[in-house]
């Protein structure tokens, strides 16, 4: 077996090694399980590592390699723990689902399982995907492998950290307001939110159903396209799912000739750190070098996107989370005196503080006297945000922005201030409100920490985005190799890590 560095290996290369017989699926799985053993105590990306599954399944792929020769056969993957997996406990990083054993598998996960990927485990997230740092997990805080004192972003922080730390070849995450792109940016990897409806939400534990979308977190744009190819498609179990008008193509572009890229002035006014701005400007220069043309555009309703999101997402969450009542799923409080007591204490003890905050905001915004003033109005703002994009795309092919205003921040530094946490998603949230596809690719470092570059396209322009991102990735030449340094915790990490430890590593 060739010696493989999990910090450099891409799915594209791993696949070739498997097909050429230079490595077996079992050996490949072991590369990742060994890396998990080496760094997981520091990174804590996984809620559950499925050692047995990885060992058994990779052996089966080897044994039946001829029969199982799917394009993804034997490639190890990590799955965010808000996608249900039959036979593997799915917690959503919540006490309320701590022991929940799903009886079915999410469509997107089923699709990659059917292609014989090897599941390594279920990754950590902010409870019910509510957050931007993975510190809202009820169980553990994940750390950024570029600097263990900092957060990996969120809510798919476990998936992003696992890929960045070489603990997974690639991963699935979910993005409601930025939860794939923001952690991808902070961890120096690629993350893509597809067009709303392109990937089935069946079996994705619902946060805000009109915004949620599953997508890939990978080490390269090519890998991103390869994984996306296998999770898209119409699913009759999800009424909002829709087939892409053309198949996802594996990108090969090296130039951007004739591509018009819009730069929204409003996104650059949003308190972008100087180091992030510098990498962004350099990347725009690359766009021009590759034959693209950058033009300033306006998305005038940008400033209303975040407030509208924080009405719509909690409103939908409050309705979606009503099902966790101690009767049907998961946790039930001990010795309830009557039904009401059971509801109240089950939910009181089962949900963490951020989830409760969202349920309260959402319930209030949907209540009879306030519905029009809040929810109805937020929906109108959503239409205005969507129209901004439609107008812009009459003149440009893609829109570019920094993915996040800052690089990874110290664990504990924003937990006491929800607004500063919400601001992390200022450049990503409008995209979800409009249902558009967008990618984040690494574009360099600031203070030794990765910076993300976001490309947004019109609905169903996945191939255009992937081609442009691939060409840019080549020109940027970023080597995603985190150092696992620890700059020391300056913030109050004890307060952040309030979750109860969960003994689930099998
Ligand atoms: N950080 C945003 C929130 O807390 C987005 C989360 C997500 O995309 N799941 O709602």
Short mmCIF file of C-alpha atoms and ligand atoms in Angstrom, two decimals, residues 80 82 125-133 136 154-156 174-183 193 207-208 211-213 306 309-310 313-314 354 358 421-425 428-429 432, ligand 1:
data_model
loop_
_atom_site.label_atom_id
_atom_site.label_comp_id
_atom_site.label_asym_id
_atom_site.label_seq_id
_atom_site.Cartn_x
_atom_site.Cartn_y
_atom_site.Cartn_z
CA UNK A 80 -23.70 15.44 9.73
CA UNK A 82 -28.97 15.74 11.53
CA UNK A 125 -23.25 20.31 14.84
CA UNK A 126 -24.99 23.12 16.60
CA UNK A 127 -28.13 21.67 18.20
CA UNK A 128 -30.74 21.33 15.44
CA UNK A 129 -28.29 23.19 13.15
CA UNK A 130 -28.93 26.47 14.98
CA UNK A 131 -25.66 28.32 15.24
CA UNK A 132 -22.45 29.40 13.56
CA UNK A 133 -19.74 27.85 15.71
CA UNK A 136 -24.46 24.99 20.61
CA UNK A 154 -21.22 26.04 12.14
CA UNK A 155 -23.58 24.52 12.15
CA UNK A 156 -21.84 21.83 10.04
CA UNK A 174 -26.71 21.05 5.65
CA UNK A 175 -27.12 24.77 5.02
CA UNK A 176 -30.10 26.83 6.24
CA UNK A 177 -28.39 30.22 6.38
CA UNK A 178 -24.76 29.39 5.69
CA UNK A 179 -24.05 26.22 7.65
CA UNK A 180 -22.09 24.52 4.88
CA UNK A 181 -20.32 27.53 3.38
CA UNK A 182 -19.37 29.31 6.62
CA UNK A 183 -17.65 26.32 8.30
CA UNK A 193 -25.21 24.77 -0.95
CA UNK A 207 -34.87 23.21 11.06
CA UNK A 208 -36.42 25.74 8.64
CA UNK A 211 -34.34 27.20 3.65
CA UNK A 212 -32.68 23.86 4.54
CA UNK A 213 -30.53 22.19 1.91
CA UNK A 306 -30.63 38.98 8.30
CA UNK A 309 -34.15 35.36 8.25
CA UNK A 310 -34.33 35.62 12.03
CA UNK A 313 -36.15 30.55 10.34
CA UNK A 314 -37.35 30.61 13.98
CA UNK A 354 -30.37 28.62 21.61
CA UNK A 358 -35.60 30.29 18.49
CA UNK A 421 -22.88 35.15 16.26
CA UNK A 422 -25.76 35.85 13.86
CA UNK A 423 -23.58 38.35 11.96
CA UNK A 424 -21.29 35.50 10.83
CA UNK A 425 -23.87 34.66 8.17
CA UNK A 428 -24.60 33.67 3.19
CA UNK A 429 -28.18 34.11 4.49
CA UNK A 432 -30.90 30.79 1.27
N1 LIG B 1 -26.08 30.35 11.64
C1 LIG B 1 -27.40 30.35 11.07
C2 LIG B 1 -28.41 30.05 12.15
O1 LIG B 1 -28.03 29.93 13.26
C3 LIG B 1 -27.48 29.37 9.96
C4 LIG B 1 -27.53 27.97 10.45
C5 LIG B 1 -27.66 26.97 9.34
O2 LIG B 1 -27.42 27.27 8.17
N2 LIG B 1 -28.11 25.80 9.70
O3 LIG B 1 -29.55 29.93 11.91
#
